[in-house]
C-alpha cells in the first residue's frame, strides 16, 4: 500500500505527493469504506483531521471543497475535484480507478452492496445516535440484523460463493463489492462480540470471504493502522459508547 499517512488528527509527509485527501473523523465507521478502497487500489492519501472537518462544517458553505452536511469528503488533487457522501465517493473511485465490473448489471449490484452497507451502519448506530442502545432494543433489532446478514449470504450463493473460494459477485479476483463487504462486517465484528456471534451463525460463507479479503496485505495493513490509531472505537460520541456497552454483552 502506498499511503502517505493515515491519521485522524493530522497528516504526515508532503500533501502535494498524495493523490487524495480524505476528510473523516478519527474513527473507522463510514470513512473506513473509503480508506479501504483507497488502500485496495494502492493510492496515496492524507487525512485532514478532526479540526479541519469541524472548521469546514462550522464555516461558510462557500468555503467547502464540495457542499456537504457531514464527512466523509474526498478531494482528488490531480483532478481538482471533491465529492461527499460515502456511496458517491465509492462510485467515483470505482470509475476513476477502473475498479468497477465490466457489465452494467454487476456495476449496479456493486453499488447496491455499497448502499446496503451504508444502510446497515446507519441502523447499527440508530440513525446516527437518535436513540441509544439498550439490552431490550438490541434484542428487538437482532432479527433484522440477521436478515441483513442473510442478504449478503444469499447474494454470494447466487454468484457462486463458497466457504473456501469465490467472491460476493463472482469473478476470479476481488472487487469493490468484496472490499466493502469485508470492511463492513470485519470492522464491526472485531469490535462487537454480539455482532460477531450472530454473523458467524447467519452468514458463514460471507464470514469466510471477509477473512480472505481482510488478509490482503493492503487491507491487513489498514486494519493494523485502525487498531493503532482508533483502538476499539467504532463510532464517536454517545452512540459509540452505547454500542460498546450493549453490543459487547
PDB file of C-alpha atoms in Angstrom:
ATOM      1  CA  UNK A   1       0.000   0.000   0.000  1.00  0.00           C
ATOM      2  CA  UNK A   2       1.413   3.386  -0.982  1.00  0.00           C
ATOM      3  CA  UNK A   3      -0.171   5.568   1.635  1.00  0.00           C
ATOM      4  CA  UNK A   4       1.313   8.883   2.688  1.00  0.00           C
ATOM      5  CA  UNK A   5      -0.477   8.912   6.021  1.00  0.00           C
ATOM      6  CA  UNK A   6      -3.399   7.533   7.903  1.00  0.00           C
ATOM      7  CA  UNK A   7      -4.325   9.526  10.954  1.00  0.00           C
ATOM      8  CA  UNK A   8      -7.411  11.304  12.145  1.00  0.00           C
ATOM      9  CA  UNK A   9      -5.544  14.116  13.832  1.00  0.00           C
ATOM     10  CA  UNK A  10      -3.096  15.353  11.236  1.00  0.00           C
ATOM     11  CA  UNK A  11      -1.083  14.492   8.167  1.00  0.00           C
ATOM     12  CA  UNK A  12       2.387  13.169   7.623  1.00  0.00           C
ATOM     13  CA  UNK A  13       4.563  13.603   4.584  1.00  0.00           C
ATOM     14  CA  UNK A  14       4.049  16.136   1.843  1.00  0.00           C
ATOM     15  CA  UNK A  15       0.456  16.639   0.797  1.00  0.00           C
ATOM     16  CA  UNK A  16       1.409  17.506  -2.760  1.00  0.00           C
ATOM     17  CA  UNK A  17       2.697  13.954  -3.190  1.00  0.00           C
ATOM     18  CA  UNK A  18      -0.616  12.363  -2.271  1.00  0.00           C
ATOM     19  CA  UNK A  19      -3.292  11.508  -4.821  1.00  0.00           C
ATOM     20  CA  UNK A  20      -6.185  12.291  -2.473  1.00  0.00           C
ATOM     21  CA  UNK A  21      -7.153  13.988   0.748  1.00  0.00           C
ATOM     22  CA  UNK A  22      -9.789  12.324   2.891  1.00  0.00           C
ATOM     23  CA  UNK A  23     -11.798  14.270   5.427  1.00  0.00           C
ATOM     24  CA  UNK A  24     -13.198  11.998   8.096  1.00  0.00           C
ATOM     25  CA  UNK A  25     -13.303  11.761  11.875  1.00  0.00           C
ATOM     26  CA  UNK A  26     -10.828   9.792  13.978  1.00  0.00           C
ATOM     27  CA  UNK A  27     -12.931   6.606  13.990  1.00  0.00           C
ATOM     28  CA  UNK A  28     -13.446   3.827  11.435  1.00  0.00           C
ATOM     29  CA  UNK A  29     -17.231   3.884  10.785  1.00  0.00           C
ATOM     30  CA  UNK A  30     -18.269   5.400   7.429  1.00  0.00           C
ATOM     31  CA  UNK A  31     -14.821   6.667   6.490  1.00  0.00           C
ATOM     32  CA  UNK A  32     -13.307   3.195   6.722  1.00  0.00           C
ATOM     33  CA  UNK A  33     -15.027   2.170   3.486  1.00  0.00           C
ATOM     34  CA  UNK A  34     -13.253   4.980   1.643  1.00  0.00           C
ATOM     35  CA  UNK A  35      -9.938   4.185   3.289  1.00  0.00           C
ATOM     36  CA  UNK A  36     -10.330   0.532   2.318  1.00  0.00           C
ATOM     37  CA  UNK A  37     -10.973   1.262  -1.352  1.00  0.00           C
ATOM     38  CA  UNK A  38      -8.079   3.723  -1.457  1.00  0.00           C
ATOM     39  CA  UNK A  39      -5.796   1.130   0.138  1.00  0.00           C
ATOM     40  CA  UNK A  40      -7.058  -1.669  -2.105  1.00  0.00           C
ATOM     41  CA  UNK A  41      -6.329   0.482  -5.174  1.00  0.00           C
ATOM     42  CA  UNK A  42      -2.797   1.274  -3.961  1.00  0.00           C
ATOM     43  CA  UNK A  43      -3.363   5.032  -3.990  1.00  0.00           C
ATOM     44  CA  UNK A  44      -1.831   7.632  -1.683  1.00  0.00           C
ATOM     45  CA  UNK A  45      -3.825   9.915   0.571  1.00  0.00           C
ATOM     46  CA  UNK A  46      -3.607  12.220   3.524  1.00  0.00           C
ATOM     47  CA  UNK A  47      -6.245  12.948   6.145  1.00  0.00           C
ATOM     48  CA  UNK A  48      -7.136  16.481   7.089  1.00  0.00           C
ATOM     49  CA  UNK A  49      -8.035  15.723  10.697  1.00  0.00           C
ATOM     50  CA  UNK A  50     -10.933  16.403  13.033  1.00  0.00           C
ATOM     51  CA  UNK A  51     -10.283  20.117  13.450  1.00  0.00           C
ATOM     52  CA  UNK A  52     -10.277  20.776   9.711  1.00  0.00           C
ATOM     53  CA  UNK A  53     -13.599  18.972   9.360  1.00  0.00           C
ATOM     54  CA  UNK A  54     -15.104  20.910  12.272  1.00  0.00           C
ATOM     55  CA  UNK A  55     -13.871  24.225  10.861  1.00  0.00           C
ATOM     56  CA  UNK A  56     -15.359  23.479   7.444  1.00  0.00           C
ATOM     57  CA  UNK A  57     -18.690  22.383   8.902  1.00  0.00           C
ATOM     58  CA  UNK A  58     -18.933  25.472  11.089  1.00  0.00           C
ATOM     59  CA  UNK A  59     -17.753  27.872   8.388  1.00  0.00           C
ATOM     60  CA  UNK A  60     -19.394  29.259   5.262  1.00  0.00           C
ATOM     61  CA  UNK A  61     -20.625  26.709   2.735  1.00  0.00           C
ATOM     62  CA  UNK A  62     -18.839  28.746   0.078  1.00  0.00           C
ATOM     63  CA  UNK A  63     -15.520  27.675   1.653  1.00  0.00           C
ATOM     64  CA  UNK A  64     -16.278  23.951   1.461  1.00  0.00           C
ATOM     65  CA  UNK A  65     -14.460  21.906  -1.198  1.00  0.00           C
ATOM     66  CA  UNK A  66     -17.905  20.494  -2.040  1.00  0.00           C
ATOM     67  CA  UNK A  67     -21.137  21.411  -0.232  1.00  0.00           C
ATOM     68  CA  UNK A  68     -21.601  18.753   2.457  1.00  0.00           C
ATOM     69  CA  UNK A  69     -23.521  18.188   5.676  1.00  0.00           C
ATOM     70  CA  UNK A  70     -21.052  15.744   7.194  1.00  0.00           C
ATOM     71  CA  UNK A  71     -17.973  13.713   6.238  1.00  0.00           C
ATOM     72  CA  UNK A  72     -16.580  11.726   4.536  1.00  0.00           C
ATOM     73  CA  UNK A  73     -15.348  14.086   1.853  1.00  0.00           C
ATOM     74  CA  UNK A  74     -12.776  13.038  -0.725  1.00  0.00           C
ATOM     75  CA  UNK A  75     -10.599  15.530  -2.591  1.00  0.00           C
ATOM     76  CA  UNK A  76      -8.940  14.292  -5.773  1.00  0.00           C
ATOM     77  CA  UNK A  77      -5.879  16.508  -6.042  1.00  0.00           C
ATOM     78  CA  UNK A  78      -4.941  15.613  -9.594  1.00  0.00           C
ATOM     79  CA  UNK A  79      -8.450  16.106 -10.956  1.00  0.00           C
ATOM     80  CA  UNK A  80      -9.129  19.150  -8.741  1.00  0.00           C
ATOM     81  CA  UNK A  81     -12.443  17.558  -7.739  1.00  0.00           C
ATOM     82  CA  UNK A  82     -14.186  16.957  -4.425  1.00  0.00           C
ATOM     83  CA  UNK A  83     -17.115  14.697  -3.608  1.00  0.00           C
ATOM     84  CA  UNK A  84     -19.043  13.881  -0.428  1.00  0.00           C
ATOM     85  CA  UNK A  85     -21.334  11.025   0.703  1.00  0.00           C
ATOM     86  CA  UNK A  86     -19.785   7.587   1.075  1.00  0.00           C
ATOM     87  CA  UNK A  87     -21.622   5.795  -1.789  1.00  0.00           C
ATOM     88  CA  UNK A  88     -20.882   8.667  -4.179  1.00  0.00           C
ATOM     89  CA  UNK A  89     -17.209   8.607  -3.187  1.00  0.00           C
ATOM     90  CA  UNK A  90     -17.001   4.852  -3.790  1.00  0.00           C
ATOM     91  CA  UNK A  91     -18.699   5.238  -7.165  1.00  0.00           C
ATOM     92  CA  UNK A  92     -16.257   7.986  -8.112  1.00  0.00           C
ATOM     93  CA  UNK A  93     -13.221   5.957  -7.089  1.00  0.00           C
ATOM     94  CA  UNK A  94     -14.579   2.913  -8.876  1.00  0.00           C
ATOM     95  CA  UNK A  95     -14.988   4.887 -12.098  1.00  0.00           C
ATOM     96  CA  UNK A  96     -11.797   6.931 -11.826  1.00  0.00           C
ATOM     97  CA  UNK A  97      -9.582   3.987 -10.873  1.00  0.00           C
ATOM     98  CA  UNK A  98     -11.334   1.488 -13.164  1.00  0.00           C
ATOM     99  CA  UNK A  99     -12.295  -0.794 -10.300  1.00  0.00           C
ATOM    100  CA  UNK A 100     -15.920  -1.404 -11.257  1.00  0.00           C
ATOM    101  CA  UNK A 101     -17.068  -4.552 -13.079  1.00  0.00           C
ATOM    102  CA  UNK A 102     -17.472  -4.589 -16.846  1.00  0.00           C
ATOM    103  CA  UNK A 103     -21.228  -5.122 -17.099  1.00  0.00           C
ATOM    104  CA  UNK A 104     -23.995  -2.692 -16.091  1.00  0.00           C
ATOM    105  CA  UNK A 105     -25.631  -5.478 -14.096  1.00  0.00           C
ATOM    106  CA  UNK A 106     -22.554  -6.098 -11.940  1.00  0.00           C
ATOM    107  CA  UNK A 107     -21.878  -2.380 -11.576  1.00  0.00           C
ATOM    108  CA  UNK A 108     -25.436  -1.936 -10.321  1.00  0.00           C
ATOM    109  CA  UNK A 109     -25.032  -4.856  -7.926  1.00  0.00           C
ATOM    110  CA  UNK A 110     -21.769  -3.376  -6.663  1.00  0.00           C
ATOM    111  CA  UNK A 111     -23.491  -0.104  -5.830  1.00  0.00           C
ATOM    112  CA  UNK A 112     -26.384  -1.970  -4.242  1.00  0.00           C
ATOM    113  CA  UNK A 113     -23.897  -3.597  -1.849  1.00  0.00           C
ATOM    114  CA  UNK A 114     -22.308  -0.215  -1.124  1.00  0.00           C
ATOM    115  CA  UNK A 115     -25.702   1.283  -0.328  1.00  0.00           C
ATOM    116  CA  UNK A 116     -26.755  -1.745   1.714  1.00  0.00           C
ATOM    117  CA  UNK A 117     -23.591  -1.330   3.783  1.00  0.00           C
ATOM    118  CA  UNK A 118     -24.418   2.333   4.271  1.00  0.00           C
ATOM    119  CA  UNK A 119     -27.907   1.371   5.467  1.00  0.00           C
ATOM    120  CA  UNK A 120     -26.541  -1.219   7.892  1.00  0.00           C
ATOM    121  CA  UNK A 121     -24.201   1.212   9.610  1.00  0.00           C
ATOM    122  CA  UNK A 122     -26.996   3.775   9.855  1.00  0.00           C
ATOM    123  CA  UNK A 123     -29.148   1.193  11.592  1.00  0.00           C
ATOM    124  CA  UNK A 124     -26.390  -0.138  13.847  1.00  0.00           C
ATOM    125  CA  UNK A 125     -25.846   3.410  15.141  1.00  0.00           C
ATOM    126  CA  UNK A 126     -29.596   4.009  15.447  1.00  0.00           C
ATOM    127  CA  UNK A 127     -29.545   6.640  12.717  1.00  0.00           C
ATOM    128  CA  UNK A 128     -26.520   8.466  13.989  1.00  0.00           C
ATOM    129  CA  UNK A 129     -27.419   8.300  17.663  1.00  0.00           C
ATOM    130  CA  UNK A 130     -31.019   9.469  17.546  1.00  0.00           C
ATOM    131  CA  UNK A 131     -31.506   6.877  20.271  1.00  0.00           C
ATOM    132  CA  UNK A 132     -29.108   4.870  22.426  1.00  0.00           C
ATOM    133  CA  UNK A 133     -28.842   1.112  22.577  1.00  0.00           C
ATOM    134  CA  UNK A 134     -30.425  -0.748  25.476  1.00  0.00           C
ATOM    135  CA  UNK A 135     -30.474  -4.506  26.040  1.00  0.00           C
ATOM    136  CA  UNK A 136     -34.156  -4.630  25.080  1.00  0.00           C
ATOM    137  CA  UNK A 137     -33.684  -2.512  21.984  1.00  0.00           C
ATOM    138  CA  UNK A 138     -30.783  -4.725  20.874  1.00  0.00           C
ATOM    139  CA  UNK A 139     -32.800  -7.930  21.353  1.00  0.00           C
ATOM    140  CA  UNK A 140     -35.583  -6.467  19.227  1.00  0.00           C
ATOM    141  CA  UNK A 141     -33.127  -5.500  16.485  1.00  0.00           C
ATOM    142  CA  UNK A 142     -31.246  -8.806  16.202  1.00  0.00           C
ATOM    143  CA  UNK A 143     -33.811 -10.460  13.858  1.00  0.00           C
ATOM    144  CA  UNK A 144     -33.452  -7.570  11.429  1.00  0.00           C
ATOM    145  CA  UNK A 145     -29.657  -7.719  11.645  1.00  0.00           C
ATOM    146  CA  UNK A 146     -29.843 -11.440  10.892  1.00  0.00           C
ATOM    147  CA  UNK A 147     -31.900 -10.645   7.799  1.00  0.00           C
ATOM    148  CA  UNK A 148     -29.265  -8.151   6.637  1.00  0.00           C
ATOM    149  CA  UNK A 149     -26.577 -10.783   7.046  1.00  0.00           C
ATOM    150  CA  UNK A 150     -28.691 -13.295   5.142  1.00  0.00           C
ATOM    151  CA  UNK A 151     -28.952 -10.863   2.223  1.00  0.00           C
ATOM    152  CA  UNK A 152     -25.169 -10.973   1.850  1.00  0.00           C
ATOM    153  CA  UNK A 153     -25.099 -14.764   2.188  1.00  0.00           C
ATOM    154  CA  UNK A 154     -27.787 -15.268  -0.450  1.00  0.00           C
ATOM    155  CA  UNK A 155     -26.152 -12.783  -2.818  1.00  0.00           C
ATOM    156  CA  UNK A 156     -22.886 -14.659  -2.559  1.00  0.00           C
ATOM    157  CA  UNK A 157     -24.613 -18.003  -3.044  1.00  0.00           C
ATOM    158  CA  UNK A 158     -26.212 -16.776  -6.271  1.00  0.00           C
ATOM    159  CA  UNK A 159     -22.805 -15.764  -7.593  1.00  0.00           C
ATOM    160  CA  UNK A 160     -21.036 -18.981  -6.699  1.00  0.00           C
ATOM    161  CA  UNK A 161     -19.528 -18.049  -3.329  1.00  0.00           C
ATOM    162  CA  UNK A 162     -18.296 -20.990  -1.275  1.00  0.00           C
ATOM    163  CA  UNK A 163     -16.803 -21.246   2.182  1.00  0.00           C
ATOM    164  CA  UNK A 164     -13.266 -21.503   0.872  1.00  0.00           C
ATOM    165  CA  UNK A 165     -13.462 -19.788  -2.511  1.00  0.00           C
ATOM    166  CA  UNK A 166     -15.259 -17.217  -4.637  1.00  0.00           C
ATOM    167  CA  UNK A 167     -16.348 -13.611  -4.342  1.00  0.00           C
ATOM    168  CA  UNK A 168     -19.569 -11.896  -3.401  1.00  0.00           C
ATOM    169  CA  UNK A 169     -20.385 -11.111  -7.067  1.00  0.00           C
ATOM    170  CA  UNK A 170     -18.398 -13.911  -8.664  1.00  0.00           C
ATOM    171  CA  UNK A 171     -15.323 -13.385 -10.804  1.00  0.00           C
ATOM    172  CA  UNK A 172     -11.767 -14.550 -10.373  1.00  0.00           C
ATOM    173  CA  UNK A 173     -10.420 -11.529  -8.474  1.00  0.00           C
ATOM    174  CA  UNK A 174     -11.693  -9.376  -5.590  1.00  0.00           C
ATOM    175  CA  UNK A 175     -13.612  -6.230  -6.423  1.00  0.00           C
ATOM    176  CA  UNK A 176     -15.089  -3.218  -4.681  1.00  0.00           C
ATOM    177  CA  UNK A 177     -18.098  -5.265  -3.548  1.00  0.00           C
ATOM    178  CA  UNK A 178     -15.762  -7.651  -1.706  1.00  0.00           C
ATOM    179  CA  UNK A 179     -13.801  -4.792  -0.140  1.00  0.00           C
ATOM    180  CA  UNK A 180     -16.992  -3.086   1.062  1.00  0.00           C
ATOM    181  CA  UNK A 181     -18.356  -6.377   2.389  1.00  0.00           C
ATOM    182  CA  UNK A 182     -15.187  -7.172   4.308  1.00  0.00           C
ATOM    183  CA  UNK A 183     -14.877  -3.638   5.656  1.00  0.00           C
ATOM    184  CA  UNK A 184     -18.467  -3.578   6.879  1.00  0.00           C
ATOM    185  CA  UNK A 185     -18.525  -6.887   8.694  1.00  0.00           C
ATOM    186  CA  UNK A 186     -14.910  -7.238   9.784  1.00  0.00           C
ATOM    187  CA  UNK A 187     -14.721  -3.757  11.307  1.00  0.00           C
ATOM    188  CA  UNK A 188     -17.960  -4.386  13.178  1.00  0.00           C
ATOM    189  CA  UNK A 189     -17.352  -7.957  14.316  1.00  0.00           C
ATOM    190  CA  UNK A 190     -13.849  -7.129  15.557  1.00  0.00           C
ATOM    191  CA  UNK A 191     -15.328  -4.584  17.936  1.00  0.00           C
ATOM    192  CA  UNK A 192     -18.670  -6.088  18.976  1.00  0.00           C
ATOM    193  CA  UNK A 193     -18.855  -9.664  20.228  1.00  0.00           C
ATOM    194  CA  UNK A 194     -22.649  -9.804  19.939  1.00  0.00           C
ATOM    195  CA  UNK A 195     -22.477  -8.961  16.236  1.00  0.00           C
ATOM    196  CA  UNK A 196     -19.651 -11.451  15.684  1.00  0.00           C
ATOM    197  CA  UNK A 197     -21.631 -14.342  17.154  1.00  0.00           C
ATOM    198  CA  UNK A 198     -24.677 -13.619  15.007  1.00  0.00           C
ATOM    199  CA  UNK A 199     -22.616 -13.122  11.850  1.00  0.00           C
ATOM    200  CA  UNK A 200     -20.790 -16.453  12.102  1.00  0.00           C
ATOM    201  CA  UNK A 201     -24.142 -18.189  12.573  1.00  0.00           C
ATOM    202  CA  UNK A 202     -26.124 -16.452   9.825  1.00  0.00           C
ATOM    203  CA  UNK A 203     -23.528 -15.865   7.106  1.00  0.00           C
ATOM    204  CA  UNK A 204     -20.689 -18.419   7.340  1.00  0.00           C
ATOM    205  CA  UNK A 205     -19.672 -18.135   3.661  1.00  0.00           C
ATOM    206  CA  UNK A 206     -19.659 -14.341   3.854  1.00  0.00           C
ATOM    207  CA  UNK A 207     -17.665 -14.504   7.082  1.00  0.00           C
ATOM    208  CA  UNK A 208     -15.077 -16.704   5.382  1.00  0.00           C
ATOM    209  CA  UNK A 209     -14.950 -14.293   2.423  1.00  0.00           C
ATOM    210  CA  UNK A 210     -14.376 -11.406   4.827  1.00  0.00           C
ATOM    211  CA  UNK A 211     -11.432 -13.224   6.369  1.00  0.00           C
ATOM    212  CA  UNK A 212      -9.889 -13.860   2.950  1.00  0.00           C
ATOM    213  CA  UNK A 213     -10.336 -10.284   1.750  1.00  0.00           C
ATOM    214  CA  UNK A 214      -9.200  -8.765   5.036  1.00  0.00           C
ATOM    215  CA  UNK A 215      -5.981 -10.764   4.806  1.00  0.00           C
ATOM    216  CA  UNK A 216      -4.945  -8.997   1.583  1.00  0.00           C
ATOM    217  CA  UNK A 217      -1.737  -7.118   2.501  1.00  0.00           C
ATOM    218  CA  UNK A 218      -3.130  -3.644   1.828  1.00  0.00           C
ATOM    219  CA  UNK A 219      -6.294  -4.238   3.855  1.00  0.00           C
ATOM    220  CA  UNK A 220      -4.467  -6.055   6.648  1.00  0.00           C
ATOM    221  CA  UNK A 221      -2.138  -3.051   6.973  1.00  0.00           C
ATOM    222  CA  UNK A 222      -5.124  -0.706   7.020  1.00  0.00           C
ATOM    223  CA  UNK A 223      -6.744  -2.706   9.805  1.00  0.00           C
ATOM    224  CA  UNK A 224      -3.496  -2.600  11.791  1.00  0.00           C
ATOM    225  CA  UNK A 225      -3.438   1.178  11.380  1.00  0.00           C
ATOM    226  CA  UNK A 226      -7.042   1.413  12.546  1.00  0.00           C
ATOM    227  CA  UNK A 227      -6.319  -0.608  15.667  1.00  0.00           C
ATOM    228  CA  UNK A 228      -3.320   1.578  16.424  1.00  0.00           C
ATOM    229  CA  UNK A 229      -4.992   4.905  15.676  1.00  0.00           C
ATOM    230  CA  UNK A 230      -8.533   4.257  16.943  1.00  0.00           C
ATOM    231  CA  UNK A 231      -8.223   1.350  19.360  1.00  0.00           C
ATOM    232  CA  UNK A 232     -11.583  -0.331  19.858  1.00  0.00           C
ATOM    233  CA  UNK A 233     -13.584   2.741  18.780  1.00  0.00           C
ATOM    234  CA  UNK A 234     -16.149   2.294  16.037  1.00  0.00           C
ATOM    235  CA  UNK A 235     -18.299   5.433  16.009  1.00  0.00           C
ATOM    236  CA  UNK A 236     -17.938   8.604  18.014  1.00  0.00           C
ATOM    237  CA  UNK A 237     -19.918  10.301  20.753  1.00  0.00           C
ATOM    238  CA  UNK A 238     -22.595   8.813  22.983  1.00  0.00           C
ATOM    239  CA  UNK A 239     -23.739   6.288  20.392  1.00  0.00           C
ATOM    240  CA  UNK A 240     -20.236   4.839  20.195  1.00  0.00           C
ATOM    241  CA  UNK A 241     -20.196   4.425  23.956  1.00  0.00           C
ATOM    242  CA  UNK A 242     -23.683   2.922  23.892  1.00  0.00           C
ATOM    243  CA  UNK A 243     -22.624   0.363  21.278  1.00  0.00           C
ATOM    244  CA  UNK A 244     -19.503  -0.588  23.191  1.00  0.00           C
ATOM    245  CA  UNK A 245     -21.555  -1.188  26.327  1.00  0.00           C
ATOM    246  CA  UNK A 246     -24.523  -3.099  24.916  1.00  0.00           C
ATOM    247  CA  UNK A 247     -23.170  -4.852  21.809  1.00  0.00           C
ATOM    248  CA  UNK A 248     -20.375  -6.464  23.785  1.00  0.00           C
ATOM    249  CA  UNK A 249     -22.758  -8.036  26.258  1.00  0.00           C
TER     250      UNK A 249
END
